[in-house]
């Protein structure tokens, strides 16, 4: 395991442990989720790639923090200079988030997040790097009046190096606007920038448009369309899913 990743993993574990101690006697709520995503693009290469994801997730909410895990199953097809088709289990991600600050005047809601990517994907099939990653970040939300929302997130991820590649660490930035229609519909537009983890590859920049709809008191449906703005991003991405609150 990359030395830098070894340093971050204990910090993630300590944060989750402190949150657990803080809320040991508090109530909690579970959320189960699933989504299907389709991405297509050449990512700045001579090969077109189509990738389909089936993502299964589980999240537990506490009064001042939350913890979640997600497992993807994916199929990737490439055509052009290199032609291949691979499918299987993707990398599992475990994430914790601590609700650090409530909105107060110009100060937005601020959450501190940490995550670990477990290398459950088959690197020989090209479905993952085969290495452990770990990251941390800040997530913020500012509510203007009752129906207007501003989002801003920043995340830094230490990418585990494989025996064959020395990957660069990744910085993710996103900013967006959301509009609530009543209590059941949220429309959002988001700009995202992700730095490349491989030298000479372009950074990924994209625009995302999403709709969240409360179909039932315990069920939310979501739909997202992503448009790539740079060679490092997919040309088009489409996601549809649901969340069920237990």
PDB file of C-alpha atoms in Angstrom, residues 16-28 60-66 97-99:
ATOM      1  CA  UNK A  16     -15.246   7.721  12.241  1.00  0.00           C
ATOM      2  CA  UNK A  17     -14.437   6.451  15.748  1.00  0.00           C
ATOM      3  CA  UNK A  18     -14.797   9.946  17.246  1.00  0.00           C
ATOM      4  CA  UNK A  19     -18.141  10.385  15.483  1.00  0.00           C
ATOM      5  CA  UNK A  20     -19.324   6.995  16.737  1.00  0.00           C
ATOM      6  CA  UNK A  21     -18.390   7.845  20.326  1.00  0.00           C
ATOM      7  CA  UNK A  22     -20.158  11.212  20.016  1.00  0.00           C
ATOM      8  CA  UNK A  23     -23.415   9.651  18.765  1.00  0.00           C
ATOM      9  CA  UNK A  24     -23.259   6.259  20.469  1.00  0.00           C
ATOM     10  CA  UNK A  25     -26.627   6.696  22.145  1.00  0.00           C
ATOM     11  CA  UNK A  26     -28.361   8.713  19.428  1.00  0.00           C
ATOM     12  CA  UNK A  27     -30.977   7.514  16.973  1.00  0.00           C
ATOM     13  CA  UNK A  28     -30.171   6.715  13.369  1.00  0.00           C
ATOM     14  CA  UNK A  60     -26.600   5.252   7.856  1.00  0.00           C
ATOM     15  CA  UNK A  61     -27.452   8.697   9.234  1.00  0.00           C
ATOM     16  CA  UNK A  62     -26.701   9.846  12.770  1.00  0.00           C
ATOM     17  CA  UNK A  63     -27.537  13.240  14.316  1.00  0.00           C
ATOM     18  CA  UNK A  64     -24.150  14.764  13.487  1.00  0.00           C
ATOM     19  CA  UNK A  65     -22.553  12.396  10.983  1.00  0.00           C
ATOM     20  CA  UNK A  66     -23.170   9.701   8.402  1.00  0.00           C
ATOM     21  CA  UNK A  97     -19.060  12.672   6.782  1.00  0.00           C
ATOM     22  CA  UNK A  98     -19.194  14.867   9.886  1.00  0.00           C
ATOM     23  CA  UNK A  99     -21.626  17.802  10.007  1.00  0.00           C
TER      24      UNK A  99
END
